[in-house]
Amino acid sequence: MVCSALRRVAHMHVYLVRKASSVSKGHHHHQALGSRPAASEFAARRAPGSVVELLGKSYPQDDYSNLSQKVLSRVGRNLHNQQHHPLWLIKERVKEHFYKQYVGRFGTPMFSVYDDLSPVVTTWQNFDSLLIPPDHPSRKKGDNYYLNGNHMLRAHTSAHQWDLLHAGLDAFLVVGDVYRRDQIDSQHYPVFHQLEGVRLFSKHELFAGIKDGESLQLFEQSSRSAYKQETHTMEATKLIEFDLKQTLIRLVTHIFGDGLDIRWVDCYFPFTHPSYEMEINFHGEWLEVLGCGVMEQQLVNSAGAQDRIGWAFGLGLERLAMILYDIPDIRLFWSEDERFLKQFRVSDINQKVKFQPLSKYPAVINDISFWLPSKNYTENDFYDLVRTVGGDLVEKVDLIDKFEHPKTHKTSHCYRITYRHMERTLSQREVGRIHQAVQEAAVQLLGVEGRF
């Protein structure tokens, strides 16, 4: 929520509590799927000077604070650590693969696994440690969940990269929940789960087994190109790139099976160069499944590993699970419906599972139009508000029309909100109460002028 909206919260909090409570009347079941926008949903949106309690610690709030109670309620759920959850199955399959394929000198796994690190990180960890510039758009309040100006819910598991390298680790996997403000549809949710992999190589490790490898070097001083960093030799870059791609090809083959069509797409990340996305052809469609690249040497050096060179990759667990198990809606991962969960209780984590869809109940669709305020409005503010009020009843939100008044130059947005319960049929009457709460909250919190 923008800071001007946060200030309005201080004055409108009593109003919203009463409104949210009135909306919740008459809804006495299925609370887990968000059919009861309760007063507590707005509790995290407080005026600067208040404090939010999270995972046993207190964080003073300021103009950067923009967490909703809906998002805070997801912190600590750790779906990736819940046995037999589909995200847990994917995580365990990746772990098993790395444990078996990569063994150290003493027969122990080469890769350490960290799957319980706190999702609360500093902005330095999330951005600066990864060489993300101060003016980079990924830092925007509209895209992230900030506890305050110094702390946030991590936007990626890469936020732990520097700390683990600085601790002396040279091969590790990090798994955890990450948080981003985004659009609302079947593929996006404000909380999802990532798995990150990092491996560093010394000169001896990288060139071992290479003919005349003892004469080759990791580093040089040259110019940066599309193919390498200025401090890396071409030989080192090509070997790192080859090892990275072979590692990931083996991983996705382990997950999806033999015979995959795979292609690499050049891309950009601030903390790797060169960088790539892997796409697989699955059922005739090219799907992006992960990003990776040669780690920026500046990052590696700052963490104290100046004599090493490395690669990193990151993948989304939901993305893989939706492809592998044919799960159509990302909201299902948060379902406590036994019809969903029991399908993944398998005796062998590598057992094939084909998700059998639950009955799809009819959608209820309502539109909302309003004039935007002159400043301090982003679409993600509205999406976050809709998610807070409507919870997981909201299947998707589409911006279907924009209009600028020729005389006043005011801008109008029209959004189409699709409501659908995962376990029962919704009535227009109960959705109408929720939709009215969305309208009134948009006026009071975002400063829009309703056209409804």
Short mmCIF file of C-alpha atoms in Angstrom, two decimals:
data_model
loop_
_atom_site.label_atom_id
_atom_site.label_comp_id
_atom_site.label_asym_id
_atom_site.label_seq_id
_atom_site.Cartn_x
_atom_site.Cartn_y
_atom_site.Cartn_z
CA MET A 1 0.00 0.00 0.00
CA VAL A 2 1.36 3.42 -0.88
CA CYS A 3 2.40 5.62 2.01
CA SER A 4 -0.44 8.14 1.51
CA ALA A 5 -2.85 5.23 1.74
CA LEU A 6 -1.14 4.07 4.90
CA ARG A 7 -1.81 7.45 6.46
CA ARG A 8 -5.46 7.18 5.45
CA VAL A 9 -5.57 3.80 7.19
CA ALA A 10 -4.88 5.48 10.51
CA HIS A 11 -8.06 7.54 10.10
CA MET A 12 -10.22 4.90 8.43
CA HIS A 13 -9.26 1.83 10.46
CA VAL A 14 -12.43 1.82 12.61
CA TYR A 15 -14.57 2.23 9.48
CA LEU A 16 -12.88 -0.69 7.75
CA VAL A 17 -13.11 -2.97 10.76
CA ARG A 18 -16.85 -2.37 10.91
CA LYS A 19 -17.23 -2.84 7.16
CA ALA A 20 -15.17 -6.01 7.03
CA SER A 21 -17.07 -7.43 9.97
CA SER A 22 -20.41 -6.71 8.31
CA VAL A 23 -19.26 -8.45 5.11
CA SER A 24 -18.32 -11.55 7.06
CA LYS A 25 -21.77 -12.01 8.56
CA GLY A 26 -23.56 -15.03 7.23
CA HIS A 27 -20.36 -16.84 6.15
CA HIS A 28 -19.67 -19.53 8.69
CA HIS A 29 -17.66 -22.06 6.73
CA HIS A 30 -14.72 -22.49 4.32
CA GLN A 31 -12.78 -19.71 6.01
CA ALA A 32 -9.50 -21.26 4.79
CA LEU A 33 -10.41 -20.33 1.24
CA GLY A 34 -11.03 -16.71 2.11
CA SER A 35 -14.81 -16.46 2.07
CA ARG A 36 -14.79 -14.36 5.25
CA PRO A 37 -12.94 -11.07 4.91
CA ALA A 38 -12.56 -10.46 8.63
CA ALA A 39 -11.48 -7.38 10.54
CA SER A 40 -8.06 -8.89 11.13
CA GLU A 41 -7.42 -8.85 7.37
CA PHE A 42 -6.68 -5.15 7.65
CA ALA A 43 -4.76 -5.30 10.93
CA ALA A 44 -1.30 -5.21 9.34
CA ARG A 45 -2.04 -1.97 7.48
CA ARG A 46 -1.26 0.42 10.29
CA ALA A 47 -0.02 3.94 10.51
CA PRO A 48 3.72 4.61 10.66
CA GLY A 49 4.97 4.28 14.23
CA SER A 50 3.20 1.01 14.98
CA VAL A 51 4.88 -2.40 15.21
CA VAL A 52 4.23 -5.70 13.45
CA GLU A 53 5.09 -8.99 15.17
CA LEU A 54 6.42 -11.71 12.89
CA LEU A 55 8.17 -15.00 13.69
CA GLY A 56 8.89 -13.92 17.24
CA LYS A 57 10.40 -10.53 16.35
CA SER A 58 9.05 -6.99 16.32
CA TYR A 59 9.46 -4.66 13.36
CA PRO A 60 8.60 -0.95 13.62
CA GLN A 61 6.51 0.21 10.69
CA ASP A 62 7.14 3.27 8.57
CA ASP A 63 6.18 4.71 5.19
CA TYR A 64 7.57 1.63 3.46
CA SER A 65 5.38 -0.87 5.34
CA ASN A 66 2.85 -2.45 2.99
CA LEU A 67 2.03 -5.96 4.26
CA SER A 68 -1.54 -7.16 4.43
CA GLN A 69 -2.76 -9.58 7.06
CA LYS A 70 -3.57 -11.98 4.24
CA VAL A 71 0.09 -12.24 3.27
CA LEU A 72 1.30 -12.31 6.87
CA SER A 73 -1.00 -15.27 7.52
CA ARG A 74 0.99 -17.28 4.97
CA VAL A 75 4.36 -16.69 6.64
CA GLY A 76 5.46 -19.83 8.48
CA ARG A 77 3.19 -22.21 6.57
CA ASN A 78 6.24 -23.65 4.77
CA LEU A 79 4.36 -25.78 2.27
CA HIS A 80 7.68 -27.07 0.93
CA ASN A 81 8.32 -28.79 4.28
CA GLN A 82 4.88 -30.40 4.68
CA GLN A 83 5.30 -34.10 4.03
CA HIS A 84 3.48 -35.35 0.91
CA HIS A 85 2.52 -31.86 -0.21
CA PRO A 86 3.20 -31.59 -3.98
CA LEU A 87 5.79 -28.85 -3.38
CA TRP A 88 7.49 -31.08 -0.81
CA LEU A 89 7.57 -33.90 -3.36
CA ILE A 90 9.33 -31.69 -5.91
CA LYS A 91 11.82 -30.47 -3.30
CA GLU A 92 12.58 -34.01 -2.15
CA ARG A 93 13.08 -35.22 -5.71
CA VAL A 94 15.59 -32.43 -6.37
CA LYS A 95 17.37 -33.14 -3.08
CA GLU A 96 17.55 -36.86 -3.80
CA HIS A 97 19.00 -36.20 -7.24
CA PHE A 98 21.73 -33.89 -5.95
CA TYR A 99 22.57 -36.18 -3.03
CA LYS A 100 23.03 -39.17 -5.34
CA GLN A 101 24.71 -37.45 -8.27
CA TYR A 102 27.16 -35.20 -6.41
CA VAL A 103 29.17 -36.85 -3.65
CA GLY A 104 32.16 -35.35 -1.84
CA ARG A 105 35.56 -36.91 -1.16
CA PHE A 106 34.37 -38.68 1.98
CA GLY A 107 31.18 -40.10 0.50
CA THR A 108 28.96 -37.37 1.93
CA PRO A 109 26.66 -35.18 -0.20
CA MET A 110 28.50 -32.32 -1.87
CA PHE A 111 25.50 -29.96 -1.67
CA SER A 112 24.18 -28.67 1.65
CA VAL A 113 20.43 -28.01 1.80
CA TYR A 114 18.82 -25.09 3.66
CA ASP A 115 15.03 -25.17 3.68
CA ASP A 116 14.15 -23.39 6.92
CA LEU A 117 15.82 -19.96 6.64
CA SER A 118 13.64 -17.06 7.76
CA PRO A 119 11.82 -15.29 4.93
CA VAL A 120 12.44 -11.94 6.66
CA VAL A 121 15.59 -10.41 5.19
CA THR A 122 17.16 -6.99 5.00
CA THR A 123 16.91 -4.90 1.86
CA TRP A 124 20.72 -5.25 1.63
CA GLN A 125 20.41 -9.02 1.50
CA ASN A 126 17.60 -8.95 -1.05
CA PHE A 127 19.09 -6.32 -3.35
CA ASP A 128 22.51 -4.83 -2.59
CA SER A 129 24.30 -8.13 -1.92
CA LEU A 130 23.17 -9.23 -5.39
CA LEU A 131 24.46 -6.08 -7.09
CA ILE A 132 20.96 -4.80 -7.82
CA PRO A 133 21.30 -1.02 -8.36
CA PRO A 134 19.51 1.42 -6.01
CA ASP A 135 17.28 2.65 -8.84
CA HIS A 136 16.45 -0.81 -10.22
CA PRO A 137 12.68 -1.25 -10.79
CA SER A 138 12.68 -4.58 -8.90
CA ARG A 139 13.01 -2.59 -5.63
CA LYS A 140 9.65 -0.83 -6.07
CA LYS A 141 7.15 -0.93 -3.22
CA GLY A 142 4.57 -1.88 -5.79
CA ASP A 143 6.38 -5.18 -6.44
CA ASN A 144 7.53 -6.17 -2.93
CA TYR A 145 6.30 -6.68 0.63
CA TYR A 146 8.16 -4.42 3.03
CA LEU A 147 8.00 -4.63 6.81
CA ASN A 148 9.76 -1.27 6.87
CA GLY A 149 12.50 0.56 5.00
CA ASN A 150 15.16 -1.92 6.20
CA HIS A 151 13.35 -5.27 6.31
CA MET A 152 11.15 -7.13 3.86
CA LEU A 153 9.82 -10.55 2.96
CA ARG A 154 12.38 -11.99 0.55
CA ALA A 155 11.48 -11.70 -3.12
CA HIS A 156 13.79 -14.59 -4.03
CA THR A 157 15.89 -17.23 -2.31
CA SER A 158 18.96 -15.53 -3.83
CA ALA A 159 18.74 -13.20 -0.82
CA HIS A 160 20.73 -15.82 1.14
CA GLN A 161 23.44 -16.36 -1.46
CA TRP A 162 25.99 -13.90 -0.09
CA ASP A 163 25.62 -15.03 3.54
CA LEU A 164 26.15 -18.70 2.70
CA LEU A 165 29.15 -17.95 0.48
CA HIS A 166 30.58 -15.73 3.20
CA ALA A 167 30.20 -18.63 5.65
CA GLY A 168 32.57 -20.64 3.44
CA LEU A 169 30.10 -22.87 1.58
CA ASP A 170 30.80 -23.66 -2.05
CA ALA A 171 27.89 -25.96 -2.98
CA PHE A 172 24.37 -25.53 -1.59
CA LEU A 173 20.64 -25.56 -2.27
CA VAL A 174 18.24 -23.07 -0.66
CA VAL A 175 14.49 -23.73 -0.63
CA GLY A 176 11.86 -21.38 0.74
CA ASP A 177 8.77 -19.24 0.40
CA VAL A 178 9.17 -15.94 -1.47
CA TYR A 179 6.83 -12.97 -1.70
CA ARG A 180 5.95 -10.64 -4.56
CA ARG A 181 3.07 -8.31 -5.28
CA ASP A 182 1.74 -9.31 -8.67
CA GLN A 183 -1.30 -9.75 -10.86
CA ILE A 184 -4.05 -12.19 -9.91
CA ASP A 185 -4.65 -15.21 -12.11
CA SER A 186 -4.26 -19.00 -12.09
CA GLN A 187 -0.46 -18.74 -12.42
CA HIS A 188 0.31 -16.00 -9.87
CA TYR A 189 0.02 -15.82 -6.09
CA PRO A 190 1.66 -13.36 -3.66
CA VAL A 191 3.50 -16.26 -2.02
CA PHE A 192 5.33 -18.96 -3.95
CA HIS A 193 8.34 -21.20 -3.42
CA GLN A 194 11.78 -21.22 -4.99
CA LEU A 195 14.75 -23.57 -5.02
CA GLU A 196 18.19 -22.04 -5.54
CA GLY A 197 21.43 -23.84 -6.34
CA VAL A 198 25.01 -22.53 -6.16
CA ARG A 199 28.35 -24.17 -6.84
CA LEU A 200 31.86 -22.68 -6.77
CA PHE A 201 35.00 -24.15 -8.33
CA SER A 202 38.66 -23.66 -7.58
CA LYS A 203 41.17 -23.63 -10.43
CA HIS A 204 42.13 -27.23 -9.66
CA GLU A 205 38.50 -28.42 -9.52
CA LEU A 206 37.49 -26.74 -12.78
CA PHE A 207 40.48 -27.76 -14.89
CA ALA A 208 41.06 -31.24 -13.45
CA GLY A 209 40.99 -33.79 -16.25
CA ILE A 210 41.46 -31.14 -18.94
CA LYS A 211 44.46 -31.64 -21.21
CA ASP A 212 47.17 -29.13 -20.24
CA GLY A 213 44.73 -27.88 -17.60
CA GLU A 214 47.55 -26.82 -15.29
CA SER A 215 48.42 -24.01 -17.71
CA LEU A 216 44.88 -22.62 -17.80
CA GLN A 217 43.69 -19.73 -15.61
CA LEU A 218 40.38 -18.71 -14.05
CA PHE A 219 40.96 -14.98 -14.22
CA GLU A 220 42.26 -12.27 -16.52
CA GLN A 221 41.82 -8.54 -16.99
CA SER A 222 40.00 -7.90 -20.27
CA SER A 223 36.73 -6.38 -21.44
CA ARG A 224 33.19 -7.60 -20.81
CA SER A 225 31.35 -9.11 -23.74
CA ALA A 226 28.07 -10.94 -24.33
CA TYR A 227 29.95 -14.19 -23.72
CA LYS A 228 31.95 -13.53 -20.53
CA GLN A 229 32.79 -11.17 -17.69
CA GLU A 230 35.84 -8.92 -17.79
CA THR A 231 37.63 -10.88 -15.05
CA HIS A 232 37.00 -14.41 -16.40
CA THR A 233 38.99 -16.23 -19.04
CA MET A 234 37.02 -17.64 -21.94
CA GLU A 235 38.18 -21.17 -21.03
CA ALA A 236 36.88 -20.86 -17.47
CA THR A 237 33.58 -19.34 -18.61
CA LYS A 238 32.93 -22.07 -21.15
CA LEU A 239 33.70 -24.85 -18.66
CA ILE A 240 31.46 -23.28 -16.00
CA GLU A 241 28.68 -22.82 -18.55
CA PHE A 242 29.02 -26.43 -19.73
CA ASP A 243 28.95 -27.81 -16.17
CA LEU A 244 25.93 -25.67 -15.30
CA LYS A 245 23.91 -26.73 -18.33
CA GLN A 246 24.79 -30.41 -17.94
CA THR A 247 23.82 -30.25 -14.26
CA LEU A 248 20.42 -28.77 -15.10
CA ILE A 249 19.76 -31.08 -18.03
CA ARG A 250 20.34 -34.05 -15.72
CA LEU A 251 18.04 -32.48 -13.12
CA VAL A 252 15.05 -31.86 -15.40
CA THR A 253 15.53 -35.26 -17.03
CA HIS A 254 15.35 -36.81 -13.55
CA ILE A 255 12.11 -34.92 -12.88
CA PHE A 256 10.33 -35.16 -16.24
CA GLY A 257 11.91 -38.24 -17.79
CA ASP A 258 14.02 -38.97 -20.84
CA GLY A 259 13.39 -37.59 -24.30
CA LEU A 260 12.84 -33.95 -23.34
CA ASP A 261 13.36 -31.23 -25.92
CA ILE A 262 15.36 -28.49 -24.17
CA ARG A 263 16.47 -25.09 -25.39
CA TRP A 264 18.45 -22.24 -23.80
CA VAL A 265 17.43 -18.60 -24.12
CA ASP A 266 19.86 -15.76 -23.40
CA CYS A 267 18.53 -13.41 -20.71
CA TYR A 268 19.66 -10.87 -18.09
CA PHE A 269 20.00 -11.09 -14.32
CA PRO A 270 21.97 -8.51 -12.28
CA PHE A 271 23.89 -11.22 -10.39
CA THR A 272 24.92 -13.57 -13.24
CA HIS A 273 26.60 -13.12 -16.63
CA PRO A 274 26.18 -14.70 -19.05
CA SER A 275 22.63 -15.68 -18.05
CA TYR A 276 20.15 -18.15 -19.48
CA GLU A 277 16.62 -19.44 -19.14
CA MET A 278 15.89 -23.10 -19.76
CA GLU A 279 12.75 -23.98 -21.68
CA ILE A 280 11.34 -27.46 -22.16
CA ASN A 281 8.88 -28.66 -24.76
CA PHE A 282 6.11 -30.26 -22.73
CA HIS A 283 3.03 -31.59 -24.53
CA GLY A 284 3.93 -29.50 -27.56
CA GLU A 285 4.37 -26.20 -25.71
CA TRP A 286 7.65 -24.45 -24.83
CA LEU A 287 7.68 -23.65 -21.11
CA GLU A 288 10.28 -21.69 -19.15
CA VAL A 289 11.26 -23.70 -16.07
CA LEU A 290 14.33 -21.99 -14.56
CA GLY A 291 16.92 -19.22 -14.79
CA CYS A 292 20.67 -19.58 -14.35
CA GLY A 293 24.08 -18.19 -15.18
CA VAL A 294 27.74 -17.67 -14.32
CA MET A 295 27.88 -15.81 -10.99
CA GLU A 296 29.08 -12.22 -11.09
CA GLN A 297 32.65 -12.30 -9.80
CA GLN A 298 32.11 -9.05 -7.90
CA LEU A 299 29.51 -10.84 -5.77
CA VAL A 300 31.75 -13.87 -5.23
CA ASN A 301 34.71 -11.66 -4.32
CA SER A 302 32.73 -9.56 -1.84
CA ALA A 303 31.70 -12.76 -0.03
CA GLY A 304 35.35 -13.75 0.43
CA ALA A 305 35.78 -16.39 -2.29
CA GLN A 306 38.14 -14.43 -4.55
CA ASP A 307 39.96 -17.54 -5.75
CA ARG A 308 36.83 -19.27 -7.05
CA ILE A 309 34.35 -19.01 -9.90
CA GLY A 310 30.81 -20.37 -9.87
CA TRP A 311 27.32 -20.83 -11.24
CA ALA A 312 23.84 -20.34 -9.81
CA PHE A 313 20.32 -21.33 -10.80
CA GLY A 314 16.82 -20.77 -9.47
CA LEU A 315 13.51 -22.49 -10.17
CA GLY A 316 9.93 -22.17 -8.99
CA LEU A 317 8.49 -25.21 -7.23
CA GLU A 318 4.91 -24.30 -8.14
CA ARG A 319 5.91 -23.95 -11.77
CA LEU A 320 7.42 -27.42 -11.88
CA ALA A 321 4.57 -28.99 -9.90
CA MET A 322 1.89 -27.44 -12.10
CA ILE A 323 3.63 -28.80 -15.21
CA LEU A 324 4.53 -32.21 -13.79
CA TYR A 325 1.26 -32.97 -12.00
CA ASP A 326 -1.03 -30.96 -14.32
CA ILE A 327 -2.33 -28.74 -11.50
CA PRO A 328 -4.41 -25.99 -13.17
CA ASP A 329 -4.64 -23.31 -10.45
CA ILE A 330 -1.91 -22.07 -8.11
CA ARG A 331 -4.45 -21.52 -5.31
CA LEU A 332 -4.78 -25.29 -4.98
CA PHE A 333 -1.38 -25.51 -3.30
CA TRP A 334 -2.92 -23.75 -0.27
CA SER A 335 -5.99 -25.97 -0.20
CA GLU A 336 -6.69 -28.12 2.83
CA ASP A 337 -9.25 -30.11 0.87
CA GLU A 338 -8.57 -33.80 1.45
CA ARG A 339 -9.55 -34.56 -2.16
CA PHE A 340 -6.52 -32.57 -3.27
CA LEU A 341 -3.99 -33.57 -0.61
CA LYS A 342 -4.62 -37.32 -0.67
CA GLN A 343 -3.59 -37.53 -4.33
CA PHE A 344 0.02 -36.82 -3.36
CA ARG A 345 0.36 -39.31 -0.50
CA VAL A 346 2.65 -41.71 -2.32
CA SER A 347 5.06 -44.28 -0.90
CA ASP A 348 7.78 -43.32 -3.38
CA ILE A 349 8.54 -39.65 -4.10
CA ASN A 350 9.34 -40.57 -7.72
CA GLN A 351 5.97 -42.22 -8.26
CA LYS A 352 4.03 -40.65 -11.12
CA VAL A 353 1.02 -38.62 -10.04
CA LYS A 354 -1.64 -37.32 -12.40
CA PHE A 355 -3.80 -34.77 -10.61
CA GLN A 356 -7.49 -35.55 -10.87
CA PRO A 357 -9.32 -32.20 -10.94
CA LEU A 358 -11.83 -31.41 -8.26
CA SER A 359 -15.28 -30.44 -9.44
CA LYS A 360 -15.04 -26.98 -10.98
CA TYR A 361 -17.76 -24.81 -9.53
CA PRO A 362 -19.22 -21.93 -11.56
CA ALA A 363 -17.60 -18.51 -11.50
CA VAL A 364 -19.27 -15.29 -10.41
CA ILE A 365 -17.96 -12.27 -12.32
CA ASN A 366 -18.23 -8.63 -11.27
CA ASP A 367 -16.66 -5.50 -12.76
CA ILE A 368 -15.38 -2.45 -10.92
CA SER A 369 -14.58 0.95 -12.45
CA PHE A 370 -13.01 3.99 -10.85
CA TRP A 371 -11.07 7.18 -11.55
CA LEU A 372 -7.46 6.94 -10.43
CA PRO A 373 -5.99 9.39 -7.95
CA SER A 374 -3.56 11.93 -9.40
CA LYS A 375 -0.57 10.09 -7.89
CA ASN A 376 0.50 7.18 -5.69
CA TYR A 377 -1.49 4.47 -7.46
CA THR A 378 -0.18 1.21 -8.90
CA GLU A 379 -2.13 -1.74 -10.25
CA ASN A 380 -0.43 -4.03 -7.72
CA ASP A 381 -1.90 -1.90 -4.91
CA PHE A 382 -5.36 -2.76 -6.21
CA TYR A 383 -4.53 -6.44 -6.74
CA ASP A 384 -3.21 -6.65 -3.18
CA LEU A 385 -6.36 -5.01 -1.83
CA VAL A 386 -8.60 -7.43 -3.77
CA ARG A 387 -6.60 -10.40 -2.48
CA THR A 388 -6.86 -9.04 1.06
CA VAL A 389 -10.64 -8.58 0.95
CA GLY A 390 -11.61 -11.51 -1.29
CA GLY A 391 -8.93 -13.97 -0.25
CA ASP A 392 -8.63 -17.15 -2.30
CA LEU A 393 -12.16 -16.74 -3.61
CA VAL A 394 -10.62 -14.43 -6.21
CA GLU A 395 -9.56 -16.54 -9.19
CA LYS A 396 -8.30 -13.71 -11.35
CA VAL A 397 -8.46 -9.97 -11.93
CA ASP A 398 -8.20 -8.51 -15.43
CA LEU A 399 -7.74 -4.87 -16.37
CA ILE A 400 -10.24 -4.78 -19.24
CA ASP A 401 -10.41 -1.06 -20.03
CA LYS A 402 -8.46 2.18 -19.63
CA PHE A 403 -9.92 5.56 -20.42
CA GLU A 404 -8.56 9.10 -20.22
CA HIS A 405 -11.10 11.91 -20.02
CA PRO A 406 -10.37 14.36 -22.86
CA LYS A 407 -11.10 17.44 -20.73
CA THR A 408 -10.01 16.55 -17.18
CA HIS A 409 -7.24 14.14 -18.26
CA LYS A 410 -8.27 11.91 -15.40
CA THR A 411 -7.68 8.18 -16.00
CA SER A 412 -10.29 5.51 -15.41
CA HIS A 413 -9.61 1.78 -14.94
CA CYS A 414 -12.16 -1.00 -15.27
CA TYR A 415 -11.26 -4.37 -13.74
CA ARG A 416 -13.10 -7.65 -14.14
CA ILE A 417 -12.94 -9.78 -10.98
CA THR A 418 -13.64 -13.50 -11.28
CA TYR A 419 -14.72 -15.14 -8.02
CA ARG A 420 -14.76 -18.93 -7.76
CA HIS A 421 -14.76 -21.17 -4.69
CA MET A 422 -12.66 -24.32 -5.00
CA GLU A 423 -15.07 -26.44 -2.93
CA ARG A 424 -18.62 -25.15 -3.41
CA THR A 425 -20.89 -22.91 -5.47
CA LEU A 426 -20.87 -19.20 -4.65
CA SER A 427 -24.06 -17.15 -4.74
CA GLN A 428 -24.21 -13.72 -6.35
CA ARG A 429 -25.51 -12.39 -3.03
CA GLU A 430 -22.47 -13.43 -0.98
CA VAL A 431 -20.08 -12.33 -3.73
CA GLY A 432 -21.95 -9.03 -3.88
CA ARG A 433 -21.09 -8.35 -0.23
CA ILE A 434 -17.41 -9.08 -0.87
CA HIS A 435 -17.41 -7.01 -4.05
CA GLN A 436 -18.99 -4.07 -2.22
CA ALA A 437 -16.26 -4.33 0.41
CA VAL A 438 -13.66 -4.21 -2.39
CA GLN A 439 -15.30 -1.08 -3.79
CA GLU A 440 -15.42 0.72 -0.47
CA ALA A 441 -11.90 -0.32 0.53
CA ALA A 442 -10.55 0.94 -2.83
CA VAL A 443 -12.12 4.33 -2.21
CA GLN A 444 -10.94 4.58 1.38
CA LEU A 445 -7.46 3.07 1.04
CA LEU A 446 -6.37 3.90 -2.49
CA GLY A 447 -8.08 7.26 -2.87
CA VAL A 448 -9.89 6.29 -6.06
CA GLU A 449 -13.20 7.87 -7.15
CA GLY A 450 -15.77 5.14 -7.71
CA ARG A 451 -17.81 4.81 -10.89
CA PHE A 452 -20.15 2.23 -9.36
#
